[in-house]
Amino acid sequence: MSVSRSDLLAGLRDVVPLVLSELPFGVVIGAAAVDAGVPAAAAVGMSVLVYTGAAQLAAFDLLGRGAPLAVVGLTALVINLRYLMYSASLAQYLREFPRRRRLTFGYLLTDPVYALTVGEFVDRPAGRAAWYYVGAAVPMWFAYQGGTVLGIVLGTSVPASWNLGFATPLLFLALLVPAVEDRPSLAAAGVGGGVAVLGAGLPLELGLVAGSLAGVAGGLLAERGWA
Amino acid sequence: MVSLALWALVVVLGLGTLAYRLSFIEAFASAEGVPPNVRAALRYVPPAVLAALVLPAFLLADGSLAVGPGNDRLLAGGVAAVVAWRTGSVLGTLVVGMVALYLLRSGLPV
């Protein structure tokens, strides 16, 4: 596939504001790992292999509270279920590419990358949109990995009065607010958060699991006009 | 923390997440390939899970419900929520929330 320079440059240009917020996001993740007592190598390994902020933050948070690894893994995999949606949405546009390229594109797929690029796949021929995707997704990967390393370095030197641990719920909040876009998604958030608060005393972080499941059920019920 | 078990977790999460990402791309399915019921449920996963992570962090202090001006994380979270809602900026939400908590904790007039 020949390089479409104009599409590559358009992707690089449009991704700049996202890179500027991805870098501190990575810093928070690195710092959260330090806070939870996760060794630096495992934290970097997770950023490279898993490469998804919300699930990693939740995992570090749970590890720091001493939750069993099975609960940590299950929670992270539930949080990442949304990637099934992204994959389904992009599949039709990536069909024509060789397997190695499809694997690379899949690996680089994250929330902001999906949000930025899906419109380009709708608007442009796949061969051109793919170069836009490369221009957007590659800098995001470097920003995230660089941010993680920076966060690990900074995390050990930041004074406790900065309350760096508070950055984790704030980041979840920043992702939650745009996810609440209508009445059913508001119901999902309200039920999910409410049940998690009520179940906070349960062992094995079961309050989080119960809240998540109840929230999805609440959203579906609201959508069907039952609530 | 047993580091071998931790690495096993990292690898399992990495493979699991990659499997999600590649699922439909490799199955050659179109967007219509996902059963409508599953799609509807998946749509509510982000708000449900994120709220289940956020609300306890803001509303609970030492494991019990704390709704009132004495809960500085709730106040700082409320300010940050307004920023998230009005600006949609992740970085802005983070900075305003952190600064608000810092000011509340250091007893400065906000």
mmCIF file of C-alpha atoms in Angstrom:
data_model
loop_
_atom_site.group_PDB
_atom_site.id
_atom_site.type_symbol
_atom_site.label_atom_id
_atom_site.label_comp_id
_atom_site.label_asym_id
_atom_site.label_seq_id
_atom_site.Cartn_x
_atom_site.Cartn_y
_atom_site.Cartn_z
ATOM 1 C CA MET A 1 0.000 0.000 0.000
ATOM 2 C CA SER A 2 1.549 3.282 -1.030
ATOM 3 C CA VAL A 3 1.822 6.022 1.562
ATOM 4 C CA SER A 4 -0.805 8.731 1.330
ATOM 5 C CA ARG A 5 1.255 11.579 2.676
ATOM 6 C CA SER A 6 -1.616 14.074 2.938
ATOM 7 C CA ASP A 7 -3.728 11.674 5.014
ATOM 8 C CA LEU A 8 -0.776 10.761 7.228
ATOM 9 C CA LEU A 9 -0.102 14.463 7.874
ATOM 10 C CA ALA A 10 -3.791 15.156 8.550
ATOM 11 C CA GLY A 11 -3.795 12.410 11.187
ATOM 12 C CA LEU A 12 -0.607 13.761 12.773
ATOM 13 C CA ARG A 13 -2.078 17.266 12.878
ATOM 14 C CA ASP A 14 -5.470 16.283 14.312
ATOM 15 C CA VAL A 15 -3.984 14.081 17.020
ATOM 16 C CA VAL A 16 -1.892 16.868 18.625
ATOM 17 C CA PRO A 17 -4.511 17.918 21.239
ATOM 18 C CA LEU A 18 -5.179 14.272 22.075
ATOM 19 C CA VAL A 19 -1.465 13.592 22.549
ATOM 20 C CA LEU A 20 -1.308 16.541 24.946
ATOM 21 C CA SER A 21 -3.902 14.879 27.175
ATOM 22 C CA GLU A 22 -2.674 11.306 26.617
ATOM 23 C CA LEU A 23 0.756 12.135 28.007
ATOM 24 C CA PRO A 24 -0.513 13.238 31.466
ATOM 25 C CA PHE A 25 -2.951 10.309 31.367
ATOM 26 C CA GLY A 26 0.068 8.013 31.034
ATOM 27 C CA VAL A 27 1.788 9.893 33.874
ATOM 28 C CA VAL A 28 -1.207 9.250 36.156
ATOM 29 C CA ILE A 29 -1.105 5.550 35.249
ATOM 30 C CA GLY A 30 2.611 5.275 36.008
ATOM 31 C CA ALA A 31 2.134 7.123 39.300
ATOM 32 C CA ALA A 32 -0.866 4.934 40.210
ATOM 33 C CA ALA A 33 1.290 1.846 39.670
ATOM 34 C CA VAL A 34 3.945 3.193 42.036
ATOM 35 C CA ASP A 35 1.209 4.116 44.537
ATOM 36 C CA ALA A 36 -0.144 0.554 44.422
ATOM 37 C CA GLY A 37 3.300 -0.985 44.928
ATOM 38 C CA VAL A 38 3.422 -2.486 41.422
ATOM 39 C CA PRO A 39 7.057 -2.927 40.265
ATOM 40 C CA ALA A 40 8.153 -0.580 37.467
ATOM 41 C CA ALA A 41 8.822 -3.387 34.976
ATOM 42 C CA ALA A 42 5.343 -4.848 35.436
ATOM 43 C CA ALA A 43 3.774 -1.392 35.115
ATOM 44 C CA VAL A 44 5.584 -0.699 31.834
ATOM 45 C CA GLY A 45 4.845 -4.254 30.677
ATOM 46 C CA MET A 46 1.171 -3.666 31.309
ATOM 47 C CA SER A 47 1.152 -0.360 29.425
ATOM 48 C CA VAL A 48 2.771 -2.053 26.421
ATOM 49 C CA LEU A 49 0.770 -5.306 26.469
ATOM 50 C CA VAL A 50 -2.633 -4.098 27.677
ATOM 51 C CA TYR A 51 -2.435 -0.462 26.490
ATOM 52 C CA THR A 52 -5.725 0.750 27.896
ATOM 53 C CA GLY A 53 -5.914 3.402 30.589
ATOM 54 C CA ALA A 54 -9.188 2.806 32.403
ATOM 55 C CA ALA A 55 -8.585 -0.930 32.903
ATOM 56 C CA GLN A 56 -5.001 -0.384 34.048
ATOM 57 C CA LEU A 57 -6.045 2.296 36.539
ATOM 58 C CA ALA A 58 -8.737 0.030 37.949
ATOM 59 C CA ALA A 59 -6.245 -2.845 38.124
ATOM 60 C CA PHE A 60 -3.645 -0.777 40.006
ATOM 61 C CA ASP A 61 -6.335 0.593 42.308
ATOM 62 C CA LEU A 62 -7.534 -2.930 43.173
ATOM 63 C CA LEU A 63 -3.975 -4.310 43.501
ATOM 64 C CA GLY A 64 -3.177 -1.492 45.914
ATOM 65 C CA ARG A 65 -6.159 -2.508 48.045
ATOM 66 C CA GLY A 66 -4.991 -6.116 48.092
ATOM 67 C CA ALA A 67 -7.782 -7.551 45.934
ATOM 68 C CA PRO A 68 -7.238 -11.116 44.612
ATOM 69 C CA LEU A 69 -5.669 -11.269 41.139
ATOM 70 C CA ALA A 70 -8.717 -13.047 39.715
ATOM 71 C CA VAL A 71 -10.945 -10.122 40.730
ATOM 72 C CA VAL A 72 -8.431 -7.635 39.300
ATOM 73 C CA GLY A 73 -8.346 -9.523 36.003
ATOM 74 C CA LEU A 74 -12.104 -9.940 35.784
ATOM 75 C CA THR A 75 -12.760 -6.253 36.492
ATOM 76 C CA ALA A 76 -10.236 -5.105 33.884
ATOM 77 C CA LEU A 77 -11.683 -7.448 31.264
ATOM 78 C CA VAL A 78 -15.218 -6.196 31.973
ATOM 79 C CA ILE A 79 -14.060 -2.582 31.618
ATOM 80 C CA ASN A 80 -12.473 -3.461 28.282
ATOM 81 C CA LEU A 81 -15.609 -5.074 26.834
ATOM 82 C CA ARG A 82 -16.195 -1.832 24.960
ATOM 83 C CA TYR A 83 -13.384 -2.813 22.575
ATOM 84 C CA LEU A 84 -15.739 -5.396 21.100
ATOM 85 C CA MET A 85 -17.886 -2.485 19.929
ATOM 86 C CA TYR A 86 -14.953 -0.599 18.411
ATOM 87 C CA SER A 87 -13.724 -3.748 16.693
ATOM 88 C CA ALA A 88 -17.165 -4.440 15.246
ATOM 89 C CA SER A 89 -17.443 -0.860 14.068
ATOM 90 C CA LEU A 90 -14.074 -0.777 12.233
ATOM 91 C CA ALA A 91 -14.110 -4.356 10.919
ATOM 92 C CA GLN A 92 -15.905 -3.523 7.684
ATOM 93 C CA TYR A 93 -13.261 -0.919 6.740
ATOM 94 C CA LEU A 94 -10.206 -3.056 7.552
ATOM 95 C CA ARG A 95 -11.295 -6.111 5.579
ATOM 96 C CA GLU A 96 -9.135 -5.359 2.552
ATOM 97 C CA PHE A 97 -5.819 -5.108 4.437
ATOM 98 C CA PRO A 98 -3.313 -7.927 4.967
ATOM 99 C CA ARG A 99 -3.384 -9.695 8.293
ATOM 100 C CA ARG A 100 -0.264 -8.117 9.770
ATOM 101 C CA ARG A 101 -1.683 -4.655 9.197
ATOM 102 C CA ARG A 102 -5.032 -5.626 10.715
ATOM 103 C CA LEU A 103 -3.259 -6.923 13.835
ATOM 104 C CA THR A 104 -1.269 -3.697 14.142
ATOM 105 C CA PHE A 105 -4.362 -1.544 13.701
ATOM 106 C CA GLY A 106 -6.240 -3.603 16.265
ATOM 107 C CA TYR A 107 -3.439 -3.373 18.803
ATOM 108 C CA LEU A 108 -3.275 0.432 18.435
ATOM 109 C CA LEU A 109 -7.028 0.869 18.911
ATOM 110 C CA THR A 110 -7.916 2.893 22.027
ATOM 111 C CA ASP A 111 -10.857 5.099 23.068
ATOM 112 C CA PRO A 112 -9.432 8.397 21.756
ATOM 113 C CA VAL A 113 -7.993 6.772 18.608
ATOM 114 C CA TYR A 114 -11.374 5.249 17.798
ATOM 115 C CA ALA A 115 -13.217 8.495 18.511
ATOM 116 C CA LEU A 116 -10.865 10.505 16.274
ATOM 117 C CA THR A 117 -10.564 8.133 13.338
ATOM 118 C CA VAL A 118 -13.937 6.393 12.897
ATOM 119 C CA GLY A 119 -15.318 9.382 10.994
ATOM 120 C CA GLU A 120 -12.396 9.226 8.544
ATOM 121 C CA PHE A 121 -13.133 5.587 7.732
ATOM 122 C CA VAL A 122 -16.721 6.577 6.979
ATOM 123 C CA ASP A 123 -15.683 9.561 4.805
ATOM 124 C CA ARG A 124 -12.585 8.374 2.911
ATOM 125 C CA PRO A 125 -11.562 5.280 0.962
ATOM 126 C CA ALA A 126 -10.090 2.731 3.400
ATOM 127 C CA GLY A 127 -6.612 3.006 1.824
ATOM 128 C CA ARG A 128 -6.453 6.709 2.681
ATOM 129 C CA ALA A 129 -8.205 6.499 6.055
ATOM 130 C CA ALA A 130 -5.658 3.844 7.068
ATOM 131 C CA TRP A 131 -2.829 6.384 6.730
ATOM 132 C CA TYR A 132 -4.796 8.902 8.743
ATOM 133 C CA TYR A 133 -5.134 6.155 11.365
ATOM 134 C CA VAL A 134 -1.369 5.564 11.385
ATOM 135 C CA GLY A 135 -0.735 9.316 11.780
ATOM 136 C CA ALA A 136 -3.101 9.474 14.751
ATOM 137 C CA ALA A 137 -2.486 6.143 16.489
ATOM 138 C CA VAL A 138 1.338 5.970 16.503
ATOM 139 C CA PRO A 139 1.944 9.269 18.365
ATOM 140 C CA MET A 140 -0.746 8.251 20.880
ATOM 141 C CA TRP A 141 1.127 5.023 21.598
ATOM 142 C CA PHE A 142 4.383 6.870 22.240
ATOM 143 C CA ALA A 143 2.645 9.486 24.405
ATOM 144 C CA TYR A 144 1.062 6.783 26.540
ATOM 145 C CA GLN A 145 4.235 4.740 26.984
ATOM 146 C CA GLY A 146 6.367 7.829 27.585
ATOM 147 C CA GLY A 147 3.815 9.119 30.077
ATOM 148 C CA THR A 148 3.829 5.804 31.966
ATOM 149 C CA VAL A 149 7.610 5.882 32.372
ATOM 150 C CA LEU A 150 7.506 9.538 33.430
ATOM 151 C CA GLY A 151 4.756 8.739 35.954
ATOM 152 C CA ILE A 152 6.798 5.922 37.470
ATOM 153 C CA VAL A 153 9.772 8.273 37.869
ATOM 154 C CA LEU A 154 7.669 11.172 39.220
ATOM 155 C CA GLY A 155 5.380 8.963 41.304
ATOM 156 C CA THR A 156 8.098 8.168 43.792
ATOM 157 C CA SER A 157 9.119 11.812 44.244
ATOM 158 C CA VAL A 158 5.769 13.622 44.522
ATOM 159 C CA PRO A 159 4.904 14.742 48.094
ATOM 160 C CA ALA A 160 1.903 13.012 49.708
ATOM 161 C CA SER A 161 0.129 16.370 50.184
ATOM 162 C CA TRP A 162 -0.514 16.421 46.418
ATOM 163 C CA ASN A 163 -2.932 13.492 46.898
ATOM 164 C CA LEU A 164 -1.855 11.933 43.611
ATOM 165 C CA GLY A 165 -4.147 8.964 44.279
ATOM 166 C CA PHE A 166 -7.131 11.265 43.742
ATOM 167 C CA ALA A 167 -6.186 11.555 40.068
ATOM 168 C CA THR A 168 -7.538 8.041 39.459
ATOM 169 C CA PRO A 169 -11.223 8.730 40.281
ATOM 170 C CA LEU A 170 -10.915 12.126 38.540
ATOM 171 C CA LEU A 171 -9.811 10.453 35.316
ATOM 172 C CA PHE A 172 -12.667 7.973 35.566
ATOM 173 C CA LEU A 173 -14.963 10.960 36.106
ATOM 174 C CA ALA A 174 -13.635 12.660 32.962
ATOM 175 C CA LEU A 175 -14.429 9.473 30.989
ATOM 176 C CA LEU A 176 -17.798 8.967 32.733
ATOM 177 C CA VAL A 177 -19.313 12.379 31.988
ATOM 178 C CA PRO A 178 -19.241 12.110 28.166
ATOM 179 C CA ALA A 179 -20.436 8.473 28.420
ATOM 180 C CA VAL A 180 -23.672 9.744 29.975
ATOM 181 C CA GLU A 181 -25.406 10.995 26.855
ATOM 182 C CA ASP A 182 -29.069 10.099 27.323
ATOM 183 C CA ARG A 183 -31.593 8.815 29.854
ATOM 184 C CA PRO A 184 -30.682 5.092 29.661
ATOM 185 C CA SER A 185 -26.944 5.768 30.038
ATOM 186 C CA LEU A 186 -27.750 8.045 32.988
ATOM 187 C CA ALA A 187 -29.742 5.186 34.515
ATOM 188 C CA ALA A 188 -26.794 2.828 33.927
ATOM 189 C CA ALA A 189 -24.458 5.250 35.714
ATOM 190 C CA GLY A 190 -26.894 5.965 38.568
ATOM 191 C CA VAL A 191 -27.668 2.308 39.257
ATOM 192 C CA GLY A 192 -24.046 1.225 38.752
ATOM 193 C CA GLY A 193 -22.665 3.895 41.068
ATOM 194 C CA GLY A 194 -25.427 3.462 43.645
ATOM 195 C CA VAL A 195 -25.048 -0.304 43.918
ATOM 196 C CA ALA A 196 -21.245 0.043 44.101
ATOM 197 C CA VAL A 197 -21.601 2.498 47.017
ATOM 198 C CA LEU A 198 -24.042 0.207 48.841
ATOM 199 C CA GLY A 199 -21.827 -2.819 48.212
ATOM 200 C CA ALA A 200 -18.541 -1.107 49.112
ATOM 201 C CA GLY A 201 -18.204 -3.210 52.271
ATOM 202 C CA LEU A 202 -18.453 -6.524 50.396
ATOM 203 C CA PRO A 203 -15.343 -8.712 50.213
ATOM 204 C CA LEU A 204 -13.299 -9.254 47.003
ATOM 205 C CA GLU A 205 -14.476 -5.899 45.585
ATOM 206 C CA LEU A 206 -17.755 -7.575 44.725
ATOM 207 C CA GLY A 207 -19.472 -4.185 45.091
ATOM 208 C CA LEU A 208 -17.757 -3.061 41.887
ATOM 209 C CA VAL A 209 -18.779 -6.206 39.989
ATOM 210 C CA ALA A 210 -22.363 -6.026 41.323
ATOM 211 C CA GLY A 211 -22.564 -2.319 40.508
ATOM 212 C CA SER A 212 -21.330 -2.856 36.945
ATOM 213 C CA LEU A 213 -23.813 -5.646 36.220
ATOM 214 C CA ALA A 214 -26.701 -3.814 37.895
ATOM 215 C CA GLY A 215 -25.821 -0.658 35.956
ATOM 216 C CA VAL A 216 -25.939 -2.424 32.581
ATOM 217 C CA ALA A 217 -29.296 -3.951 33.560
ATOM 218 C CA GLY A 218 -30.530 -0.509 34.657
ATOM 219 C CA GLY A 219 -29.547 0.993 31.304
ATOM 220 C CA LEU A 220 -31.333 -1.741 29.365
ATOM 221 C CA LEU A 221 -34.470 -1.403 31.499
ATOM 222 C CA ALA A 222 -34.527 2.379 31.080
ATOM 223 C CA GLU A 223 -34.086 1.957 27.317
ATOM 224 C CA ARG A 224 -37.145 -0.278 27.200
ATOM 225 C CA GLY A 225 -39.158 2.202 29.220
ATOM 226 C CA TRP A 226 -39.396 -0.003 32.309
ATOM 227 C CA ALA A 227 -37.808 2.505 34.597
ATOM 228 C CA MET B 1 3.120 -9.254 45.763
ATOM 229 C CA VAL B 2 4.129 -12.438 43.949
ATOM 230 C CA SER B 3 5.770 -11.092 40.814
ATOM 231 C CA LEU B 4 5.228 -14.244 38.740
ATOM 232 C CA ALA B 5 1.485 -14.096 39.431
ATOM 233 C CA LEU B 6 1.499 -10.383 38.621
ATOM 234 C CA TRP B 7 3.198 -11.042 35.283
ATOM 235 C CA ALA B 8 0.672 -13.770 34.570
ATOM 236 C CA LEU B 9 -2.070 -11.184 35.163
ATOM 237 C CA VAL B 10 -0.330 -8.733 32.796
ATOM 238 C CA VAL B 11 -0.091 -11.362 30.052
ATOM 239 C CA VAL B 12 -3.682 -12.561 30.500
ATOM 240 C CA LEU B 13 -5.007 -8.995 30.399
ATOM 241 C CA GLY B 14 -2.841 -8.215 27.375
ATOM 242 C CA LEU B 15 -4.050 -11.246 25.431
ATOM 243 C CA GLY B 16 -7.655 -10.748 26.534
ATOM 244 C CA THR B 17 -7.715 -7.108 25.518
ATOM 245 C CA LEU B 18 -6.035 -7.849 22.189
ATOM 246 C CA ALA B 19 -8.647 -10.555 21.580
ATOM 247 C CA TYR B 20 -11.391 -7.973 22.137
ATOM 248 C CA ARG B 21 -9.716 -5.510 19.802
ATOM 249 C CA LEU B 22 -9.268 -8.069 17.043
ATOM 250 C CA SER B 23 -12.526 -9.965 17.567
ATOM 251 C CA PHE B 24 -14.680 -8.517 14.827
ATOM 252 C CA ILE B 25 -11.818 -7.184 12.736
ATOM 253 C CA GLU B 26 -10.544 -10.746 12.301
ATOM 254 C CA ALA B 27 -14.006 -12.262 12.047
ATOM 255 C CA PHE B 28 -14.585 -10.030 9.002
ATOM 256 C CA ALA B 29 -17.906 -9.077 10.452
ATOM 257 C CA SER B 30 -19.666 -5.868 9.642
ATOM 258 C CA ALA B 31 -21.133 -3.649 12.358
ATOM 259 C CA GLU B 32 -24.394 -5.518 11.883
ATOM 260 C CA GLY B 33 -22.647 -8.762 12.818
ATOM 261 C CA VAL B 34 -23.042 -8.145 16.538
ATOM 262 C CA PRO B 35 -26.382 -9.383 17.848
ATOM 263 C CA PRO B 36 -28.537 -6.322 18.661
ATOM 264 C CA ASN B 37 -29.103 -7.444 22.272
ATOM 265 C CA VAL B 38 -25.363 -7.704 22.885
ATOM 266 C CA ARG B 39 -24.720 -4.330 21.265
ATOM 267 C CA ALA B 40 -27.393 -2.726 23.452
ATOM 268 C CA ALA B 41 -25.842 -4.181 26.605
ATOM 269 C CA LEU B 42 -22.272 -3.262 25.603
ATOM 270 C CA ARG B 43 -23.352 0.350 25.207
ATOM 271 C CA TYR B 44 -24.076 0.576 28.934
ATOM 272 C CA VAL B 45 -20.820 -1.007 30.096
ATOM 273 C CA PRO B 46 -18.792 2.261 30.159
ATOM 274 C CA PRO B 47 -21.267 4.401 32.166
ATOM 275 C CA ALA B 48 -22.058 1.517 34.570
ATOM 276 C CA VAL B 49 -18.454 0.519 35.291
ATOM 277 C CA LEU B 50 -17.071 4.056 35.430
ATOM 278 C CA ALA B 51 -19.805 5.214 37.823
ATOM 279 C CA ALA B 52 -19.198 2.121 39.967
ATOM 280 C CA LEU B 53 -15.550 3.212 40.206
ATOM 281 C CA VAL B 54 -16.172 6.945 40.676
ATOM 282 C CA LEU B 55 -19.082 7.195 43.106
ATOM 283 C CA PRO B 56 -17.591 5.114 45.949
ATOM 284 C CA ALA B 57 -14.337 7.087 45.642
ATOM 285 C CA PHE B 58 -16.201 10.372 46.119
ATOM 286 C CA LEU B 59 -19.051 9.395 48.454
ATOM 287 C CA LEU B 60 -17.301 7.129 50.954
ATOM 288 C CA ALA B 61 -14.867 8.226 53.648
ATOM 289 C CA ASP B 62 -13.204 5.447 55.654
ATOM 290 C CA GLY B 63 -15.761 2.987 54.324
ATOM 291 C CA SER B 64 -18.927 4.832 55.350
ATOM 292 C CA LEU B 65 -21.194 7.191 53.437
ATOM 293 C CA ALA B 66 -20.121 10.833 53.836
ATOM 294 C CA VAL B 67 -22.371 13.330 52.071
ATOM 295 C CA GLY B 68 -21.743 16.879 53.252
ATOM 296 C CA PRO B 69 -19.314 19.773 53.319
ATOM 297 C CA GLY B 70 -16.940 17.769 55.516
ATOM 298 C CA ASN B 71 -16.117 15.430 52.608
ATOM 299 C CA ASP B 72 -13.479 17.320 50.639
ATOM 300 C CA ARG B 73 -13.117 14.628 47.963
ATOM 301 C CA LEU B 74 -16.829 14.944 47.202
ATOM 302 C CA LEU B 75 -16.525 18.740 46.920
ATOM 303 C CA ALA B 76 -13.436 18.577 44.700
ATOM 304 C CA GLY B 77 -15.087 15.829 42.620
ATOM 305 C CA GLY B 78 -18.193 17.999 42.206
ATOM 306 C CA VAL B 79 -16.129 20.916 40.910
ATOM 307 C CA ALA B 80 -14.273 18.566 38.548
ATOM 308 C CA ALA B 81 -17.587 17.111 37.321
ATOM 309 C CA VAL B 82 -18.756 20.589 36.285
ATOM 310 C CA VAL B 83 -15.487 21.115 34.380
ATOM 311 C CA ALA B 84 -15.857 17.713 32.670
ATOM 312 C CA TRP B 85 -19.438 18.500 31.716
ATOM 313 C CA ARG B 86 -18.811 22.043 30.435
ATOM 314 C CA THR B 87 -15.441 21.563 28.705
ATOM 315 C CA GLY B 88 -15.144 17.836 27.969
ATOM 316 C CA SER B 89 -11.422 18.206 28.713
ATOM 317 C CA VAL B 90 -9.771 15.265 30.472
ATOM 318 C CA LEU B 91 -6.725 17.330 31.382
ATOM 319 C CA GLY B 92 -8.835 20.263 32.646
ATOM 320 C CA THR B 93 -10.952 17.936 34.804
ATOM 321 C CA LEU B 94 -7.833 16.390 36.288
ATOM 322 C CA VAL B 95 -6.047 19.672 37.023
ATOM 323 C CA VAL B 96 -9.081 21.472 38.488
ATOM 324 C CA GLY B 97 -10.019 18.483 40.665
ATOM 325 C CA MET B 98 -6.486 18.037 41.994
ATOM 326 C CA VAL B 99 -6.051 21.761 42.715
ATOM 327 C CA ALA B 100 -9.482 21.934 44.400
ATOM 328 C CA LEU B 101 -8.612 19.031 46.710
ATOM 329 C CA TYR B 102 -5.212 20.537 47.468
ATOM 330 C CA LEU B 103 -6.790 23.888 48.394
ATOM 331 C CA LEU B 104 -9.501 22.246 50.525
ATOM 332 C CA ARG B 105 -6.969 20.086 52.372
ATOM 333 C CA SER B 106 -4.568 22.927 52.998
ATOM 334 C CA GLY B 107 -7.391 24.937 54.555
ATOM 335 C CA LEU B 108 -7.041 27.880 52.208
ATOM 336 C CA PRO B 109 -10.172 29.901 51.398
ATOM 337 C CA VAL B 110 -11.396 28.622 48.021
#
